[in-house]
Amino acid sequence: MPVTDDEARPTVVVIDDDRDIREALEGLLRSVGLRVELFVSVQEFLDGARLDVPGCLVLDVRLPGRSGLDFQDELAKANLHLPVIFISGHADVPMSVRAMKAGAVEFLTKPVRDQDLLDAIHLAVTTDRVRRNNENPVSSTACQLWHIDTA
């Protein structure tokens, strides 16, 4: 099945429990031509994720249920290589070091400067496109993500 122009556009998944943050990020990202999917929690993302297009995750650190940092760990254990950008209003040095050592593209503090976030997303999406061009992760990614959800 051919990929449509809309499906070829990168998708930025935003997982943040603050509705105002989600809506502000949605407006910013759509204004530069990115597709955006918004989720309140990691579980909501797992229930409705679509990973067959290039993109990245923008994760809040503190979320209901599973934290962003814990989810990053689970993605790594499942051998999923989705680029992650963290945003947090409650960041500290150990938290940011943990995220970056685990492979985060960036760790930004709220309020996030628009250009800093857009630069990080550009890097993350480019990285994801290159990775996807070098492998065929669609079916593998779906199986791995299902494993995280049921763990």
Tab-separated table of N, CA and C in Angstrom:
chain	number	residue	atom	x	y	z
A	1	MET	N	0.847	-1.174	0.000
A	1	MET	CA	0.000	0.000	0.000
A	1	MET	C	0.893	1.238	0.000
A	2	PRO	N	0.696	2.199	-0.911
A	2	PRO	CA	1.530	3.389	-0.954
A	2	PRO	C	1.307	4.273	0.267
A	3	VAL	N	2.354	4.985	0.637
A	3	VAL	CA	2.288	5.902	1.769
A	3	VAL	C	1.824	7.249	1.261
A	4	THR	N	0.822	7.830	1.901
A	4	THR	CA	0.327	9.141	1.509
A	4	THR	C	1.253	10.219	2.045
A	5	ASP	N	1.115	11.437	1.486
A	5	ASP	CA	1.932	12.556	1.963
A	5	ASP	C	1.723	12.782	3.452
A	6	ASP	N	0.470	12.680	3.905
A	6	ASP	CA	0.184	12.901	5.315
A	6	ASP	C	0.856	11.848	6.183
A	7	GLU	N	0.857	10.590	5.720
A	7	GLU	CA	1.482	9.525	6.496
A	7	GLU	C	2.998	9.647	6.512
A	8	ALA	N	3.577	10.280	5.480
A	8	ALA	CA	5.029	10.427	5.408
A	8	ALA	C	5.534	11.537	6.329
A	9	ARG	N	4.644	12.455	6.717
A	9	ARG	CA	5.061	13.518	7.633
A	9	ARG	C	5.401	12.913	8.982
A	10	PRO	N	6.445	13.401	9.619
A	10	PRO	CA	6.793	12.881	10.940
A	10	PRO	C	5.663	13.099	11.941
A	11	THR	N	5.557	12.170	12.864
A	11	THR	CA	4.582	12.281	13.941
A	11	THR	C	5.319	12.494	15.244
A	12	VAL	N	4.941	13.539	15.937
A	12	VAL	CA	5.498	13.807	17.257
A	12	VAL	C	4.441	13.409	18.267
A	13	VAL	N	4.783	12.462	19.111
A	13	VAL	CA	3.883	12.004	20.162
A	13	VAL	C	4.221	12.782	21.428
A	14	VAL	N	3.231	13.484	21.953
A	14	VAL	CA	3.404	14.244	23.183
A	14	VAL	C	2.654	13.523	24.292
A	15	ILE	N	3.383	13.157	25.337
A	15	ILE	CA	2.761	12.528	26.512
A	15	ILE	C	3.012	13.451	27.687
A	16	ASP	N	1.953	14.131	28.109
A	16	ASP	CA	2.039	15.078	29.219
A	16	ASP	C	0.669	15.154	29.872
A	17	ASP	N	0.634	15.128	31.189
A	17	ASP	CA	-0.655	15.146	31.885
A	17	ASP	C	-1.246	16.545	32.026
A	18	ASP	N	-0.525	17.575	31.617
A	18	ASP	CA	-1.010	18.956	31.689
A	18	ASP	C	-1.660	19.327	30.352
A	19	ARG	N	-2.963	19.511	30.368
A	19	ARG	CA	-3.715	19.804	29.142
A	19	ARG	C	-3.213	21.072	28.463
A	20	ASP	N	-2.901	22.108	29.234
A	20	ASP	CA	-2.417	23.355	28.644
A	20	ASP	C	-1.094	23.151	27.894
A	21	ILE	N	-0.213	22.355	28.462
A	21	ILE	CA	1.061	22.055	27.803
A	21	ILE	C	0.805	21.283	26.517
A	22	ARG	N	-0.037	20.253	26.592
A	22	ARG	CA	-0.341	19.469	25.386
A	22	ARG	C	-0.891	20.352	24.279
A	23	GLU	N	-1.836	21.208	24.619
A	23	GLU	CA	-2.460	22.057	23.604
A	23	GLU	C	-1.467	23.077	23.035
A	24	ALA	N	-0.620	23.639	23.880
A	24	ALA	CA	0.380	24.600	23.396
A	24	ALA	C	1.375	23.917	22.457
A	25	LEU	N	1.822	22.729	22.843
A	25	LEU	CA	2.765	22.001	21.990
A	25	LEU	C	2.106	21.577	20.684
A	26	GLU	N	0.847	21.184	20.762
A	26	GLU	CA	0.132	20.809	19.535
A	26	GLU	C	0.090	21.982	18.566
A	27	GLY	N	-0.247	23.160	19.057
A	27	GLY	CA	-0.298	24.341	18.195
A	27	GLY	C	1.058	24.660	17.578
A	28	LEU	N	2.102	24.618	18.387
A	28	LEU	CA	3.452	24.895	17.890
A	28	LEU	C	3.861	23.894	16.816
A	29	LEU	N	3.685	22.628	17.100
A	29	LEU	CA	4.161	21.591	16.187
A	29	LEU	C	3.361	21.556	14.886
A	30	ARG	N	2.058	21.746	14.984
A	30	ARG	CA	1.238	21.791	13.764
A	30	ARG	C	1.600	23.016	12.915
A	31	SER	N	1.983	24.106	13.562
A	31	SER	CA	2.321	25.325	12.823
A	31	SER	C	3.569	25.158	11.957
A	32	VAL	N	4.394	24.160	12.261
A	32	VAL	CA	5.584	23.902	11.438
A	32	VAL	C	5.409	22.638	10.588
A	33	GLY	N	4.169	22.150	10.477
A	33	GLY	CA	3.866	21.067	9.557
A	33	GLY	C	4.032	19.664	10.102
A	34	LEU	N	4.166	19.522	11.405
A	34	LEU	CA	4.312	18.186	11.984
A	34	LEU	C	2.955	17.620	12.379
A	35	ARG	N	2.835	16.311	12.263
A	35	ARG	CA	1.650	15.630	12.796
A	35	ARG	C	1.885	15.446	14.288
A	36	VAL	N	0.826	15.571	15.051
A	36	VAL	CA	0.949	15.485	16.508
A	36	VAL	C	-0.115	14.543	17.039
A	37	GLU	N	0.298	13.684	17.958
A	37	GLU	CA	-0.639	12.850	18.699
A	37	GLU	C	-0.426	13.157	20.166
A	38	LEU	N	-1.533	13.387	20.879
A	38	LEU	CA	-1.466	13.799	22.278
A	38	LEU	C	-1.994	12.702	23.191
A	39	PHE	N	-1.281	12.469	24.289
A	39	PHE	CA	-1.684	11.476	25.275
A	39	PHE	C	-1.447	12.024	26.670
A	40	VAL	N	-2.321	11.624	27.601
A	40	VAL	CA	-2.238	12.056	28.993
A	40	VAL	C	-1.257	11.206	29.785
A	41	SER	N	-1.113	9.946	29.382
A	41	SER	CA	-0.288	9.011	30.144
A	41	SER	C	0.392	8.021	29.209
A	42	VAL	N	1.381	7.325	29.748
A	42	VAL	CA	2.051	6.274	28.992
A	42	VAL	C	1.044	5.194	28.602
A	43	GLN	N	0.164	4.835	29.522
A	43	GLN	CA	-0.813	3.781	29.228
A	43	GLN	C	-1.735	4.186	28.086
A	44	GLU	N	-2.178	5.430	28.077
A	44	GLU	CA	-3.029	5.890	26.974
A	44	GLU	C	-2.271	5.800	25.651
A	45	PHE	N	-0.998	6.145	25.664
A	45	PHE	CA	-0.168	6.011	24.467
A	45	PHE	C	-0.088	4.552	24.026
A	46	LEU	N	0.186	3.659	24.962
A	46	LEU	CA	0.305	2.244	24.632
A	46	LEU	C	-0.994	1.687	24.054
A	47	ASP	N	-2.112	2.215	24.523
A	47	ASP	CA	-3.414	1.760	24.031
A	47	ASP	C	-3.723	2.253	22.619
A	48	GLY	N	-3.071	3.347	22.182
A	48	GLY	CA	-3.422	3.915	20.885
A	48	GLY	C	-2.251	4.278	20.011
A	49	ALA	N	-1.087	3.725	20.263
A	49	ALA	CA	0.122	4.105	19.536
A	49	ALA	C	0.110	3.649	18.091
A	50	ARG	N	0.678	4.471	17.254
A	50	ARG	CA	0.901	4.135	15.844
A	50	ARG	C	2.357	4.446	15.550
A	51	LEU	N	3.128	3.418	15.263
A	51	LEU	CA	4.569	3.591	15.153
A	51	LEU	C	5.117	3.297	13.761
A	52	ASP	N	4.271	3.345	12.757
A	52	ASP	CA	4.728	2.990	11.417
A	52	ASP	C	5.156	4.191	10.585
A	53	VAL	N	5.307	5.354	11.209
A	53	VAL	CA	5.818	6.539	10.530
A	53	VAL	C	6.954	7.127	11.374
A	54	PRO	N	7.888	7.832	10.735
A	54	PRO	CA	8.982	8.430	11.497
A	54	PRO	C	8.456	9.440	12.512
A	55	GLY	N	9.179	9.579	13.583
A	55	GLY	CA	8.780	10.555	14.579
A	55	GLY	C	9.593	10.446	15.838
A	56	CYS	N	9.020	10.972	16.914
A	56	CYS	CA	9.686	10.929	18.209
A	56	CYS	C	8.660	11.088	19.320
A	57	LEU	N	9.128	10.871	20.528
A	57	LEU	CA	8.303	11.046	21.717
A	57	LEU	C	8.770	12.287	22.464
A	58	VAL	N	7.815	13.121	22.863
A	58	VAL	CA	8.097	14.226	23.776
A	58	VAL	C	7.405	13.837	25.071
A	59	LEU	N	8.204	13.524	26.073
A	59	LEU	CA	7.688	12.956	27.323
A	59	LEU	C	7.902	13.880	28.502
A	60	ASP	N	6.857	14.049	29.282
A	60	ASP	CA	7.009	14.678	30.579
A	60	ASP	C	7.683	13.648	31.490
A	61	VAL	N	8.426	14.096	32.453
A	61	VAL	CA	9.078	13.174	33.379
A	61	VAL	C	8.062	12.613	34.365
A	62	ARG	N	7.266	13.487	34.939
A	62	ARG	CA	6.279	13.056	35.938
A	62	ARG	C	4.925	12.900	35.284
A	63	LEU	N	4.461	11.663	35.249
A	63	LEU	CA	3.188	11.330	34.620
A	63	LEU	C	2.393	10.425	35.547
A	64	PRO	N	1.068	10.396	35.399
A	64	PRO	CA	0.285	9.454	36.189
A	64	PRO	C	0.613	8.023	35.784
A	65	GLY	N	0.714	7.147	36.758
A	65	GLY	CA	1.055	5.749	36.460
A	65	GLY	C	2.549	5.608	36.274
A	66	ARG	N	2.954	5.349	35.064
A	66	ARG	CA	4.346	5.146	34.692
A	66	ARG	C	5.022	6.490	34.393
A	67	SER	N	6.186	6.735	34.983
A	67	SER	CA	6.890	7.993	34.714
A	67	SER	C	7.543	7.933	33.334
A	68	GLY	N	7.869	9.089	32.814
A	68	GLY	CA	8.564	9.142	31.540
A	68	GLY	C	9.904	8.430	31.582
A	69	LEU	N	10.633	8.588	32.687
A	69	LEU	CA	11.934	7.928	32.821
A	69	LEU	C	11.788	6.411	32.871
A	70	ASP	N	10.779	5.933	33.596
A	70	ASP	CA	10.545	4.485	33.642
A	70	ASP	C	10.153	3.952	32.264
A	71	PHE	N	9.351	4.712	31.529
A	71	PHE	CA	8.944	4.296	30.195
A	71	PHE	C	10.151	4.250	29.261
A	72	GLN	N	11.047	5.207	29.381
A	72	GLN	CA	12.268	5.197	28.582
A	72	GLN	C	13.069	3.923	28.859
A	73	ASP	N	13.164	3.550	30.127
A	73	ASP	CA	13.862	2.308	30.494
A	73	ASP	C	13.192	1.087	29.854
A	74	GLU	N	11.860	1.067	29.879
A	74	GLU	CA	11.119	-0.056	29.302
A	74	GLU	C	11.305	-0.129	27.787
A	75	LEU	N	11.328	1.026	27.135
A	75	LEU	CA	11.566	1.038	25.691
A	75	LEU	C	12.937	0.440	25.381
A	76	ALA	N	13.939	0.815	26.154
A	76	ALA	CA	15.297	0.300	25.929
A	76	ALA	C	15.361	-1.205	26.164
A	77	LYS	N	14.720	-1.675	27.236
A	77	LYS	CA	14.720	-3.111	27.533
A	77	LYS	C	14.020	-3.906	26.444
A	78	ALA	N	13.031	-3.304	25.796
A	78	ALA	CA	12.301	-3.971	24.713
A	78	ALA	C	13.008	-3.773	23.368
A	79	ASN	N	14.168	-3.115	23.400
A	79	ASN	CA	14.959	-2.855	22.211
A	79	ASN	C	14.212	-1.982	21.199
A	80	LEU	N	13.425	-1.051	21.710
A	80	LEU	CA	12.730	-0.070	20.873
A	80	LEU	C	13.568	1.197	20.839
A	81	HIS	N	13.773	1.724	19.666
A	81	HIS	CA	14.661	2.866	19.517
A	81	HIS	C	13.878	4.105	19.088
A	82	LEU	N	12.874	4.454	19.837
A	82	LEU	CA	12.110	5.654	19.543
A	82	LEU	C	12.821	6.843	20.193
A	83	PRO	N	13.190	7.847	19.405
A	83	PRO	CA	13.872	8.995	19.997
A	83	PRO	C	12.981	9.678	21.031
A	84	VAL	N	13.578	10.014	22.172
A	84	VAL	CA	12.842	10.608	23.279
A	84	VAL	C	13.413	11.979	23.612
A	85	ILE	N	12.512	12.937	23.762
A	85	ILE	CA	12.849	14.271	24.242
A	85	ILE	C	12.057	14.462	25.526
A	86	PHE	N	12.761	14.748	26.609
A	86	PHE	CA	12.084	14.964	27.880
A	86	PHE	C	11.821	16.437	28.103
A	87	ILE	N	10.664	16.719	28.712
A	87	ILE	CA	10.349	18.054	29.191
A	87	ILE	C	9.904	17.909	30.638
A	88	SER	N	10.321	18.837	31.474
A	88	SER	CA	9.951	18.722	32.879
A	88	SER	C	9.944	20.080	33.564
A	89	GLY	N	8.969	20.246	34.419
A	89	GLY	CA	8.906	21.421	35.274
A	89	GLY	C	9.541	21.148	36.625
A	90	HIS	N	9.980	19.920	36.841
A	90	HIS	CA	10.536	19.510	38.135
A	90	HIS	C	11.864	18.801	37.952
A	91	ALA	N	12.691	19.300	37.062
A	91	ALA	CA	13.943	18.618	36.727
A	91	ALA	C	15.006	18.864	37.783
A	92	ASP	N	15.874	17.871	37.917
A	92	ASP	CA	17.086	18.044	38.701
A	92	ASP	C	18.223	17.388	37.928
A	93	VAL	N	19.438	17.610	38.381
A	93	VAL	CA	20.594	17.112	37.642
A	93	VAL	C	20.595	15.591	37.538
A	94	PRO	N	20.389	14.831	38.637
A	94	PRO	CA	20.394	13.375	38.492
A	94	PRO	C	19.343	12.864	37.498
A	95	MET	N	18.189	13.498	37.484
A	95	MET	CA	17.121	13.101	36.561
A	95	MET	C	17.551	13.309	35.114
A	96	SER	N	18.122	14.460	34.826
A	96	SER	CA	18.534	14.737	33.451
A	96	SER	C	19.718	13.862	33.043
A	97	VAL	N	20.627	13.596	33.965
A	97	VAL	CA	21.755	12.713	33.666
A	97	VAL	C	21.249	11.313	33.351
A	98	ARG	N	20.311	10.814	34.149
A	98	ARG	CA	19.739	9.480	33.903
A	98	ARG	C	19.119	9.408	32.512
A	99	ALA	N	18.343	10.422	32.156
A	99	ALA	CA	17.669	10.435	30.850
A	99	ALA	C	18.674	10.462	29.709
A	100	MET	N	19.680	11.304	29.815
A	100	MET	CA	20.649	11.433	28.735
A	100	MET	C	21.524	10.189	28.617
A	101	LYS	N	21.904	9.595	29.747
A	101	LYS	CA	22.688	8.356	29.697
A	101	LYS	C	21.897	7.227	29.052
A	102	ALA	N	20.581	7.267	29.215
A	102	ALA	CA	19.721	6.237	28.627
A	102	ALA	C	19.389	6.535	27.162
A	103	GLY	N	19.946	7.613	26.621
A	103	GLY	CA	19.798	7.867	25.196
A	103	GLY	C	18.823	8.952	24.788
A	104	ALA	N	18.327	9.755	25.731
A	104	ALA	CA	17.417	10.839	25.354
A	104	ALA	C	18.118	11.790	24.378
A	105	VAL	N	17.363	12.304	23.440
A	105	VAL	CA	17.885	13.281	22.488
A	105	VAL	C	18.140	14.600	23.194
A	106	GLU	N	17.240	14.962	24.104
A	106	GLU	CA	17.344	16.236	24.813
A	106	GLU	C	16.541	16.161	26.096
A	107	PHE	N	16.895	17.017	27.043
A	107	PHE	CA	16.156	17.143	28.302
A	107	PHE	C	15.948	18.636	28.514
A	108	LEU	N	14.707	19.085	28.361
A	108	LEU	CA	14.373	20.508	28.432
A	108	LEU	C	13.513	20.796	29.660
A	109	THR	N	13.709	21.970	30.220
A	109	THR	CA	12.897	22.361	31.379
A	109	THR	C	11.758	23.268	30.920
A	110	LYS	N	10.625	23.114	31.619
A	110	LYS	CA	9.465	23.964	31.359
A	110	LYS	C	9.670	25.284	32.103
A	111	PRO	N	9.278	26.384	31.524
A	111	PRO	CA	8.690	26.498	30.180
A	111	PRO	C	9.752	26.275	29.109
A	112	VAL	N	9.388	25.518	28.106
A	112	VAL	CA	10.296	25.142	27.033
A	112	VAL	C	10.384	26.272	26.016
A	113	ARG	N	11.610	26.609	25.625
A	113	ARG	CA	11.789	27.564	24.522
A	113	ARG	C	11.410	26.860	23.231
A	114	ASP	N	10.520	27.463	22.451
A	114	ASP	CA	10.023	26.842	21.228
A	114	ASP	C	11.146	26.358	20.321
A	115	GLN	N	12.130	27.209	20.073
A	115	GLN	CA	13.182	26.837	19.130
A	115	GLN	C	14.024	25.681	19.653
A	116	ASP	N	14.268	25.626	20.951
A	116	ASP	CA	15.017	24.500	21.517
A	116	ASP	C	14.274	23.186	21.282
A	117	LEU	N	12.962	23.207	21.489
A	117	LEU	CA	12.166	22.008	21.268
A	117	LEU	C	12.132	21.636	19.791
A	118	LEU	N	11.931	22.606	18.926
A	118	LEU	CA	11.885	22.326	17.491
A	118	LEU	C	13.219	21.776	16.992
A	119	ASP	N	14.329	22.306	17.504
A	119	ASP	CA	15.646	21.791	17.117
A	119	ASP	C	15.818	20.341	17.565
A	120	ALA	N	15.389	20.050	18.790
A	120	ALA	CA	15.497	18.681	19.308
A	120	ALA	C	14.614	17.731	18.508
A	121	ILE	N	13.416	18.165	18.151
A	121	ILE	CA	12.507	17.331	17.365
A	121	ILE	C	13.092	17.080	15.980
A	122	HIS	N	13.671	18.096	15.375
A	122	HIS	CA	14.292	17.923	14.063
A	122	HIS	C	15.390	16.859	14.127
A	123	LEU	N	16.235	16.943	15.134
A	123	LEU	CA	17.302	15.952	15.309
A	123	LEU	C	16.719	14.557	15.539
A	124	ALA	N	15.703	14.468	16.399
A	124	ALA	CA	15.099	13.171	16.716
A	124	ALA	C	14.439	12.543	15.496
A	125	VAL	N	13.703	13.322	14.737
A	125	VAL	CA	13.009	12.798	13.558
A	125	VAL	C	14.018	12.372	12.488
A	126	THR	N	15.056	13.150	12.309
A	126	THR	CA	16.096	12.786	11.353
A	126	THR	C	16.755	11.468	11.752
A	127	THR	N	17.071	11.334	13.015
A	127	THR	CA	17.666	10.104	13.535
A	127	THR	C	16.736	8.920	13.309
A	128	ASP	N	15.454	9.111	13.579
A	128	ASP	CA	14.490	8.024	13.418
A	128	ASP	C	14.339	7.632	11.947
A	129	ARG	N	14.311	8.601	11.048
A	129	ARG	CA	14.216	8.299	9.610
A	129	ARG	C	15.408	7.457	9.152
A	130	VAL	N	16.601	7.843	9.577
A	130	VAL	CA	17.798	7.102	9.190
A	130	VAL	C	17.714	5.671	9.714
A	131	ARG	N	17.329	5.518	10.962
A	131	ARG	CA	17.220	4.178	11.548
A	131	ARG	C	16.197	3.342	10.788
A	132	ARG	N	15.057	3.926	10.491
A	132	ARG	CA	14.003	3.193	9.779
A	132	ARG	C	14.435	2.812	8.361
A	133	ASN	N	15.255	3.649	7.741
A	133	ASN	CA	15.751	3.322	6.399
A	133	ASN	C	16.739	2.164	6.434
A	134	ASN	N	17.334	1.930	7.575
A	134	ASN	CA	18.329	0.874	7.707
A	134	ASN	C	17.768	-0.434	8.240
A	135	GLU	N	16.507	-0.441	8.604
A	135	GLU	CA	15.871	-1.675	9.097
A	135	GLU	C	14.397	-1.636	8.774
A	136	ASN	N	13.691	-2.734	9.062
A	136	ASN	CA	12.253	-2.820	8.825
A	136	ASN	C	11.571	-3.057	10.161
A	137	PRO	N	11.345	-1.990	10.966
A	137	PRO	CA	10.888	-2.159	12.342
A	137	PRO	C	9.388	-2.255	12.562
A	138	VAL	N	8.572	-2.060	11.528
A	138	VAL	CA	7.140	-1.896	11.773
A	138	VAL	C	6.545	-3.070	12.533
A	139	SER	N	6.675	-4.260	12.018
A	139	SER	CA	6.048	-5.390	12.709
A	139	SER	C	6.783	-5.706	13.997
A	140	SER	N	8.100	-5.572	13.983
A	140	SER	CA	8.889	-5.826	15.181
A	140	SER	C	8.533	-4.827	16.278
A	141	THR	N	8.402	-3.558	15.922
A	141	THR	CA	8.082	-2.519	16.895
A	141	THR	C	6.723	-2.769	17.518
A	142	ALA	N	5.744	-3.137	16.720
A	142	ALA	CA	4.407	-3.401	17.256
A	142	ALA	C	4.447	-4.541	18.265
A	143	CYS	N	5.182	-5.588	17.962
A	143	CYS	CA	5.290	-6.723	18.891
A	143	CYS	C	6.005	-6.314	20.171
A	144	GLN	N	7.077	-5.532	20.048
A	144	GLN	CA	7.832	-5.100	21.212
A	144	GLN	C	6.992	-4.172	22.085
A	145	LEU	N	6.243	-3.272	21.475
A	145	LEU	CA	5.410	-2.358	22.236
A	145	LEU	C	4.304	-3.116	22.953
A	146	TRP	N	3.742	-4.125	22.299
A	146	TRP	CA	2.722	-4.949	22.943
A	146	TRP	C	3.312	-5.613	24.181
A	147	HIS	N	4.581	-6.034	24.096
A	147	HIS	CA	5.237	-6.675	25.236
A	147	HIS	C	5.365	-5.701	26.414
A	148	ILE	N	5.680	-4.443	26.146
A	148	ILE	CA	5.779	-3.437	27.217
A	148	ILE	C	4.421	-3.273	27.882
A	149	ASP	N	3.374	-3.175	27.070
A	149	ASP	CA	2.024	-2.964	27.595
A	149	ASP	C	1.574	-4.102	28.493
A	150	THR	N	1.976	-5.312	28.179
A	150	THR	CA	1.502	-6.462	28.946
A	150	THR	C	2.435	-6.838	30.078
A	151	ALA	N	3.576	-6.157	30.165
A	151	ALA	CA	4.548	-6.478	31.235
A	151	ALA	C	4.056	-6.026	32.590
